[in-house]
Structure formats: structure tokens, C-alpha cells
XYZ file of N, CA and C in Angstrom:
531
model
N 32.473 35.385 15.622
C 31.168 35.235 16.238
C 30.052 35.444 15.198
N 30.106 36.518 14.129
C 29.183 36.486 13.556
C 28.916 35.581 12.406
N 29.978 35.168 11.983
C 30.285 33.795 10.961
C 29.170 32.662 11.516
N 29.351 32.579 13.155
C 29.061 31.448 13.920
C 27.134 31.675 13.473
N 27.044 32.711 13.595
C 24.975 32.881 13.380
C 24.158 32.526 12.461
N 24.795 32.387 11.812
C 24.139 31.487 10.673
C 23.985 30.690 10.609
N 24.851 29.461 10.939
C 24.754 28.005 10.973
C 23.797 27.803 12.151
N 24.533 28.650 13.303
C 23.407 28.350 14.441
C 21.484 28.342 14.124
N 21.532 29.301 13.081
C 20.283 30.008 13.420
C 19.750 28.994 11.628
N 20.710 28.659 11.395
C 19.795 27.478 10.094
C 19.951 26.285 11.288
N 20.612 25.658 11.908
C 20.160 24.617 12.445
C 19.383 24.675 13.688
N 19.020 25.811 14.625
C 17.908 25.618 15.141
C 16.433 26.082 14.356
N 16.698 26.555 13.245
C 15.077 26.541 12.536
C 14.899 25.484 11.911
N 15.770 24.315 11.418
C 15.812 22.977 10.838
C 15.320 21.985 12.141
N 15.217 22.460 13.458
C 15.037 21.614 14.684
C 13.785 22.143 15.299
N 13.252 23.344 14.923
C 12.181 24.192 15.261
C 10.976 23.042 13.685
N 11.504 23.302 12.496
C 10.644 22.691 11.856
C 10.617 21.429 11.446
N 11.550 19.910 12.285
C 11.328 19.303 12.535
C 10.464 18.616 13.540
N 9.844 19.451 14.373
C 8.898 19.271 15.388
C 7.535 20.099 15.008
N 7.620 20.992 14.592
C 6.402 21.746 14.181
C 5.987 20.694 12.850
N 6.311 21.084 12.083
C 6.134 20.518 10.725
C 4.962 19.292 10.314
N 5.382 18.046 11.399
C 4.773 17.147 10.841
C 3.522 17.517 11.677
N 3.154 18.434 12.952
C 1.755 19.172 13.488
C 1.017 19.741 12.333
N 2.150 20.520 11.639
C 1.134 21.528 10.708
C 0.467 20.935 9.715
N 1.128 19.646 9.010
C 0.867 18.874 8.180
C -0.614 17.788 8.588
N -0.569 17.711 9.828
C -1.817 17.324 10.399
C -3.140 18.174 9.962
N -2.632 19.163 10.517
C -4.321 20.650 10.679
C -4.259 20.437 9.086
N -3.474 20.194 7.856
C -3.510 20.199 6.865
C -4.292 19.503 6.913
N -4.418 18.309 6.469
C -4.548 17.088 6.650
C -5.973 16.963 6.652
N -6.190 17.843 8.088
C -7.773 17.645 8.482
C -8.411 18.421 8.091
N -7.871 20.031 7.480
C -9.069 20.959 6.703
C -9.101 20.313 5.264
N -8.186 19.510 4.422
C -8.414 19.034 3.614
C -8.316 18.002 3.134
N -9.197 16.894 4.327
C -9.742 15.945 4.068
C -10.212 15.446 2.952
N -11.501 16.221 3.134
C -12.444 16.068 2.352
C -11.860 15.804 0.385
N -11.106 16.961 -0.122
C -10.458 17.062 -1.525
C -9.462 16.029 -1.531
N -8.978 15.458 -0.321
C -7.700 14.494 -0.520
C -8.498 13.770 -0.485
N -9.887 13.373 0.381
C -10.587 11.577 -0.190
C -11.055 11.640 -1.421
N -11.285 12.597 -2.066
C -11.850 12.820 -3.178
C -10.982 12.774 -4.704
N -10.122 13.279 -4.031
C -8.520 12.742 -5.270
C -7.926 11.591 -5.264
N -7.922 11.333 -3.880
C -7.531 9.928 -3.435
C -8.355 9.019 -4.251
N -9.999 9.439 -4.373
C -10.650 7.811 -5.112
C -10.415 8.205 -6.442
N -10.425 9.636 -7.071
C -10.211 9.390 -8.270
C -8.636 8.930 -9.204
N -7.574 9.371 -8.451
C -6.714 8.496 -8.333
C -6.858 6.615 -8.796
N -7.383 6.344 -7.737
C -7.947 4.680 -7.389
C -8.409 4.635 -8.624
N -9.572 5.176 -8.786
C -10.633 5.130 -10.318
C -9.549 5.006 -11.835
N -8.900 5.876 -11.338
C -7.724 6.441 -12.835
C -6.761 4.972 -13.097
N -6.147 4.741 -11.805
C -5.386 3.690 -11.974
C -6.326 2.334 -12.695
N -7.384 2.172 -12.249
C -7.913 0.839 -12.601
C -8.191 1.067 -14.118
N -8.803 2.160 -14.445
C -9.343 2.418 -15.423
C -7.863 2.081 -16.422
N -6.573 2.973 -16.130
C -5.273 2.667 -17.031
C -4.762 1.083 -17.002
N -5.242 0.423 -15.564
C -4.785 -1.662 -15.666
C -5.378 -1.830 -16.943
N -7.164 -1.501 -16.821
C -8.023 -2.223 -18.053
C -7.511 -1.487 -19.517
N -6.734 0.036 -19.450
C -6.302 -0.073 -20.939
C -4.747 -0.845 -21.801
N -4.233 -0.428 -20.435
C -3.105 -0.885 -20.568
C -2.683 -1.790 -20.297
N -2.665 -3.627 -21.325
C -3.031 -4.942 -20.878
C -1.581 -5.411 -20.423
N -0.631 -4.953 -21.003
C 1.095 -5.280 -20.652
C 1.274 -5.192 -19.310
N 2.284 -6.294 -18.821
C 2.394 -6.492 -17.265
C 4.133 -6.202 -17.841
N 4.623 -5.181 -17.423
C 5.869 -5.122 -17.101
C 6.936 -6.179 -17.303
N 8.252 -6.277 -18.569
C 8.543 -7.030 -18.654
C 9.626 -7.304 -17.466
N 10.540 -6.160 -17.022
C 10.998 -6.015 -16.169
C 10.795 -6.314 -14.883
N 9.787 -6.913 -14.383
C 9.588 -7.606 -13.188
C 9.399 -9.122 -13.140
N 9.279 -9.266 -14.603
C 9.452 -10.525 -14.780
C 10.809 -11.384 -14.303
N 11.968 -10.850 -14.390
C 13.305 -11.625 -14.311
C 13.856 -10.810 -13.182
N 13.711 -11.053 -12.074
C 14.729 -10.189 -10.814
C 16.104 -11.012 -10.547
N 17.248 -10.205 -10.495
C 18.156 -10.382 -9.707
C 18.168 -10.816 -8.407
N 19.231 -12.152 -8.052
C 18.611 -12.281 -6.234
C 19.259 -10.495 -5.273
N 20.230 -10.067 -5.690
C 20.033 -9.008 -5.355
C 19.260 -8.042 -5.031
N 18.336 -7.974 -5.709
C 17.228 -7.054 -6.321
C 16.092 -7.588 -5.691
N 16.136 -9.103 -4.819
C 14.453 -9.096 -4.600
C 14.162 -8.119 -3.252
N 14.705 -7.565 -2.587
C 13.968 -7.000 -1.526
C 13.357 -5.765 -2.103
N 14.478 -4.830 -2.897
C 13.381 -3.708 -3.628
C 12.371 -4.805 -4.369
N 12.546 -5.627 -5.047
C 11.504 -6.084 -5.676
C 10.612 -6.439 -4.757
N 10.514 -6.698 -4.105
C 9.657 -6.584 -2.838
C 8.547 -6.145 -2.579
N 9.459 -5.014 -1.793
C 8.632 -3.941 -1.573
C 8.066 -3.193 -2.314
N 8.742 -3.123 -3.742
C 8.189 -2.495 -4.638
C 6.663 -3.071 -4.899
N 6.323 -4.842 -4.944
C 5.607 -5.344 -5.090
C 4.201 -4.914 -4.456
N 4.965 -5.077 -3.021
C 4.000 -4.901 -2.262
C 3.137 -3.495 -1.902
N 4.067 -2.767 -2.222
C 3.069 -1.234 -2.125
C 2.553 -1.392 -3.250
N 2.677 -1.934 -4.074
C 2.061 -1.768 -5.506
C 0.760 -2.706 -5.697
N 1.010 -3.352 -5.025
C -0.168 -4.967 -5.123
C -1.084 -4.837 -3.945
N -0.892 -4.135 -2.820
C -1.592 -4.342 -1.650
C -1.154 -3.787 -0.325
N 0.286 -3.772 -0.169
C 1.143 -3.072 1.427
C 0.191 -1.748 1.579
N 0.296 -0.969 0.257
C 0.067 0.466 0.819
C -2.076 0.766 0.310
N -2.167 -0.081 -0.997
C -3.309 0.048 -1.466
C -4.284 -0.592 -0.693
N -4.397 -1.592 0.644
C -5.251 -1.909 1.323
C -5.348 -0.913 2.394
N -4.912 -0.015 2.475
C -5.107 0.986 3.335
C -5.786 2.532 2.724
N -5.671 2.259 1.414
C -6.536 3.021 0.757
C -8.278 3.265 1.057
N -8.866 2.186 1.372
C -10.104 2.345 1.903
C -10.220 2.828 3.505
N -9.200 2.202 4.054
C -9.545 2.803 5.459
C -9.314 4.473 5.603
N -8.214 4.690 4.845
C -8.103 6.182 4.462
C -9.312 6.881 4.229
N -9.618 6.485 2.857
C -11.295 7.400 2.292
C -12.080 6.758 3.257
N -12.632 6.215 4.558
C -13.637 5.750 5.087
C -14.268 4.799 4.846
N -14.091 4.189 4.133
C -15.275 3.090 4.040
C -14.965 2.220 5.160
N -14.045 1.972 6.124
C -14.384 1.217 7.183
C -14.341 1.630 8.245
N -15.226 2.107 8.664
C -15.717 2.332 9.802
C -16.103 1.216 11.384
N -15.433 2.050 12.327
C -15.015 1.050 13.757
C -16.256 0.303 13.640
N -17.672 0.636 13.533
C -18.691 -0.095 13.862
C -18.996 -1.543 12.797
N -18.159 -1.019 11.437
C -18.396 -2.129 10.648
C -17.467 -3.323 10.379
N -16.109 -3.222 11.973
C -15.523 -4.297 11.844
C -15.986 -5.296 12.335
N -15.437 -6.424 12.025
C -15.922 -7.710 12.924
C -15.150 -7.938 14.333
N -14.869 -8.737 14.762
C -14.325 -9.264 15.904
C -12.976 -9.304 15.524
N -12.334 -9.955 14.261
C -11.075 -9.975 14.031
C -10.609 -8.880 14.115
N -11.230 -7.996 13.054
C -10.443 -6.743 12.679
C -10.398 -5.910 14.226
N -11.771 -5.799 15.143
C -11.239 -4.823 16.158
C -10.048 -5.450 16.850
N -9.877 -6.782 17.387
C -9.025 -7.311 17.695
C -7.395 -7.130 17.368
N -7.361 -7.158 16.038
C -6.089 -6.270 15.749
C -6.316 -4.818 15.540
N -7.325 -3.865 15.580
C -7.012 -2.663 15.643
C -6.658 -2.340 16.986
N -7.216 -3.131 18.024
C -6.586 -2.753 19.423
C -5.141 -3.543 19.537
N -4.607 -4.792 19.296
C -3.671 -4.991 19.417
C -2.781 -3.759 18.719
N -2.603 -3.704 17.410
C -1.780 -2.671 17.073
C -1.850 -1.022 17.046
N -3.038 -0.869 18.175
C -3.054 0.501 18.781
C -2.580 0.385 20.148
N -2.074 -0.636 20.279
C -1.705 -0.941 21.892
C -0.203 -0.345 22.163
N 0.665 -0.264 21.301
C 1.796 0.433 21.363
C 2.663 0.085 20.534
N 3.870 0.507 19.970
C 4.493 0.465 18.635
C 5.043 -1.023 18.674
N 5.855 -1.166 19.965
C 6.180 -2.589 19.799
C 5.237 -4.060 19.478
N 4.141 -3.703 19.561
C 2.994 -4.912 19.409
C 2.436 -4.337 18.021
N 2.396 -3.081 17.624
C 2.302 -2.795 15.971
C 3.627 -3.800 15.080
N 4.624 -3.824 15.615
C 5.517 -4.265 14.582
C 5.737 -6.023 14.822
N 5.302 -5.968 16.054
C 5.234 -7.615 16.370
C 3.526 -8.043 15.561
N 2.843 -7.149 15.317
C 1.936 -7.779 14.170
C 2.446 -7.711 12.774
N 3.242 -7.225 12.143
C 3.327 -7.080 11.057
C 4.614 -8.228 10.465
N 5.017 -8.463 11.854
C 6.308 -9.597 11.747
C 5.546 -10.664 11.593
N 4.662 -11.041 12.661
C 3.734 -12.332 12.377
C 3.084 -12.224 11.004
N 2.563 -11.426 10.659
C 2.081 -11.248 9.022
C 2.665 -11.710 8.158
N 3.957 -11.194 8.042
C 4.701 -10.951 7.225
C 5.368 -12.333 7.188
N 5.695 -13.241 8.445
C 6.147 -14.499 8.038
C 5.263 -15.387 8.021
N 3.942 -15.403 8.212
C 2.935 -16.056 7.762
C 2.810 -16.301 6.388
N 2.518 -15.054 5.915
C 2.720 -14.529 4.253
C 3.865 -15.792 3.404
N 4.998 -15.127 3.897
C 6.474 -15.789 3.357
C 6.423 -17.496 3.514
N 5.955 -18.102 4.743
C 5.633 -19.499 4.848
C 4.375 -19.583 4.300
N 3.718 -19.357 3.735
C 2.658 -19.937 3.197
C 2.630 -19.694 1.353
N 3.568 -18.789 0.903
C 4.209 -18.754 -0.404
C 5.436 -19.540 -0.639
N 5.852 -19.837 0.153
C 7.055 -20.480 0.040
C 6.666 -22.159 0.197
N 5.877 -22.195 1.309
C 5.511 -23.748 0.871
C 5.100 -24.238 -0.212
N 3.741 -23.180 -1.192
C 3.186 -23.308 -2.056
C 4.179 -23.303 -3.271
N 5.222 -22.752 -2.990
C 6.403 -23.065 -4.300
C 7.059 -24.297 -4.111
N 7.332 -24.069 -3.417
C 7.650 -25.805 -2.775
C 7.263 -26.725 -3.354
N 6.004 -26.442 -2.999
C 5.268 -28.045 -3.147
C 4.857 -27.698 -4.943
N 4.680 -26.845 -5.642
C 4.728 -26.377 -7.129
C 6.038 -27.070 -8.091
N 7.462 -26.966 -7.378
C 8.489 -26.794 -7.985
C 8.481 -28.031 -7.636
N 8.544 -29.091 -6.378
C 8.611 -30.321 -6.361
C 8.068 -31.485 -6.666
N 6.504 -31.098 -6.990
C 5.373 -32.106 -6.955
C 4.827 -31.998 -8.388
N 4.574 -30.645 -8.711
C 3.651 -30.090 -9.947
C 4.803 -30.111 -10.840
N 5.621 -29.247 -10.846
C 6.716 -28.853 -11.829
C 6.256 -27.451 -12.218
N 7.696 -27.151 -12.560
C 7.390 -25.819 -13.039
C 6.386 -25.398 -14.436
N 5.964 -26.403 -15.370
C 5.517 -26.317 -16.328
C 3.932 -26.254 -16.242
N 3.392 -26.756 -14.799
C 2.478 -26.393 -13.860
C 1.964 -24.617 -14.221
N 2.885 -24.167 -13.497
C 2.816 -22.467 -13.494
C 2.260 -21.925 -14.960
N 3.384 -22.467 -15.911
C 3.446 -21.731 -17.253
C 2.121 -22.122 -17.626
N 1.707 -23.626 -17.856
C 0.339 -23.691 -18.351
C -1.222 -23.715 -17.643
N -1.014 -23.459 -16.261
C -2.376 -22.716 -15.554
C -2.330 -21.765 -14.918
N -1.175 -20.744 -15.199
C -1.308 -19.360 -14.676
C -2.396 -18.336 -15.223
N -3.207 -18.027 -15.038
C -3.831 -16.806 -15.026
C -3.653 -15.717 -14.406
N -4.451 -14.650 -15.401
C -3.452 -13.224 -15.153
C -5.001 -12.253 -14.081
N -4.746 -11.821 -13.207
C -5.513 -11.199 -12.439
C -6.070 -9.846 -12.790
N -5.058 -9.476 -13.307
C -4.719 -8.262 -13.737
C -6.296 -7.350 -14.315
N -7.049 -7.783 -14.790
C -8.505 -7.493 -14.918
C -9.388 -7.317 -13.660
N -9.110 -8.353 -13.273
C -10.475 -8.641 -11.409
C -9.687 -7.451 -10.443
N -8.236 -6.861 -10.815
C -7.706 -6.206 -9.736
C -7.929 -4.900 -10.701
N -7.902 -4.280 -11.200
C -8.640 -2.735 -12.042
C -9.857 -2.699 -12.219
N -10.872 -4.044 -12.203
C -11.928 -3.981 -11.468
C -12.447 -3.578 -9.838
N -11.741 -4.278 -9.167
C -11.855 -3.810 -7.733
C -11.080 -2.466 -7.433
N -10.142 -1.673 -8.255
C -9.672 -0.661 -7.799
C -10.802 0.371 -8.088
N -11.569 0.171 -9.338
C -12.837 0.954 -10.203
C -13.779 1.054 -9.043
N -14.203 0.082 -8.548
C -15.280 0.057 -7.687
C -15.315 0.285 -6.097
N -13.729 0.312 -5.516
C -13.045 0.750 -3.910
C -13.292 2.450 -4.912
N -13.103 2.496 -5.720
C -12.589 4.581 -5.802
C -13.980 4.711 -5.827
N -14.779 3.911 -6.680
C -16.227 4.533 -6.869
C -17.076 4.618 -5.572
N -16.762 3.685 -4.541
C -17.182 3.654 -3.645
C -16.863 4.980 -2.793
N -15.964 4.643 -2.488
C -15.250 5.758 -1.931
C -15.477 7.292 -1.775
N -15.907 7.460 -3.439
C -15.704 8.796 -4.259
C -17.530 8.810 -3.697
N -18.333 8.273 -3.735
C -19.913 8.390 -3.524
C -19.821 8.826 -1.851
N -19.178 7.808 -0.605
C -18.859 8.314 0.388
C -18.486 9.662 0.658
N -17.602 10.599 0.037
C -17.116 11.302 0.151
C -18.023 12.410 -0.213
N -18.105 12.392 -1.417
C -19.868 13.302 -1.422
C -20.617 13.709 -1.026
N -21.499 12.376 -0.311
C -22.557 12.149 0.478
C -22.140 13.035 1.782
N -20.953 12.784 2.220
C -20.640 12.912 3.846
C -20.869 14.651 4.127
């Protein structure tokens, strides 16, 4: 019996702070707002500032395995935009009054309940995929690939620009407030 108290008493405090936990992390959350929008833009600021020093684009993402594209993926996408367009709504800068019609439109659709959250992100998401995929399409069939190589331009500047100026923004919001 007493062997038995331990396990018991680690797995109901592992079930006690699976339910508490992500609460407490909230009240966190909200007394320190303020220093997390404030790290958060300088963060933003830091990164753009390291795109514009650091001009090398990763050679390693250059050549993926078909294996490998879904991490490549996702990797992409939190990195390019999945997780960094939510960076401003985080620090505030958009505020309910300054959406348009679209945006409240999907903030109520996907506050409407989880299943219509993920049925937006499915429509997104294969919107996205058909509208890159045609554009290769019609690249690889019409243009040729030699298309790509000699009018690709690199973004990579205009996007550590806009990260400079979402943190700076941000970082002045946060201040002010």
C-alpha cells in the first residue's frame, strides 16, 4: 500500500496541474502583458534588423526531400507568415474597431466555434495550395523553368523592412498605452 502513494499522488498532481496550469499561465499572461508586447516588438525589431545584416538565405532549404516537404512546410510557414502575422494582433495594433467588414466577418466566423475555426483554415489553406500550384503549373509548362532562375527576386530586404517597422510600431503602442 505504501509503494502504491507515490505514483498515485505524482499522477494526481500531474492531473491537478494539467488543469490549473494553463489558468495560471493566463493571470501570467495578463500581469505581464505589457513586458511581453514590449519584448515581443523588440524581438520583431532584432530579427529584421539580423535579415538586413545577414544577406544569406539558407542553403539548406534550398533542395528538400519529397519526404521532408511537410516539415518543410511548416517550418516555412511559421517562419514566413503562419505564426508572424499574428504577431501584430498580439502587440495590438489591430484593434476590433479598425477592422473592415472582411476581417470582422472572419473574426466572428472563427469565434463561432472550433469546428468553423478549422473549416476556415482548411479553406485557406487550399486556396493557398491551388493558387501556388497553378502558378507552378502554368511556370513549369508555359514559361519554363529558366523563367524562375532569371526573374526571381529576392524579398528578403522589403520583409526585414516590414518586420523593423510592425516592431517599431508596435514597440511605440506599447509605451504610449
Amino acid at each position: 500500500m505504501l509503494a502504491a502513494l507515490w505514483p498515485l499522488t505524482v499522477g494526481h498532481l500531474l492531473a491537478m496541474l494539467l488543469v490549473i496550469l494553463p489558468f495560471a499561465l493566463l493571470v501570467a499572461l495578463v500581469e505581464w502583458q505589457r513586458q511581453i508586447q514590449i519584448g515581443a516588438s523588440l524581438l520583431v525589431i532584432g530579427f529584421g534588423i539580423f535579415l538586413l545584416v545577414d544577406r544569406r538565405h539558407p542553403r539548406a532549404l534550398a533542395r528538400i526531400r519529397p519526404t521532408q516537404l511537410g516539415l518543410w512546410s511548416f517550418a516555412v510557414a511559421i517562419a514566413h507568415g503562419a505564426g508572424l502575422m499574428l504577431v501584430p494582433i498580439y502587440l495590438g495594433l489591430c484593434r476590433a474597431s479598425d477592422f473592415d467588414k472582411g476581417h470582422e466577418a472572419a473574426g466572428t466566423l472563427m469565434n463561432a466555434n472550433l469546428g468553423m475555426a478549422a473549416l476556415v483554415s482548411v479553406v485557406h489553406a487550399t486556396a493557398m495550395i491551388a493558387a501556388g500550384g497553378c502558378s507552378a503549373w502554368l511556370v513549369y509548362h508555359y514559361l519554363g523553368l529558366k523563367f524562375v532562375s532569371r526573374s526571381w527576386f529576392n524579398l528578403d530586404t522589403s520583409w526585414a523592412i516590414s518586420l523593423i517597422l510592425v516592431g517599431a510600431i508596435a514597440l511605440v503602442f506599447s509605451l504610449t498605452d
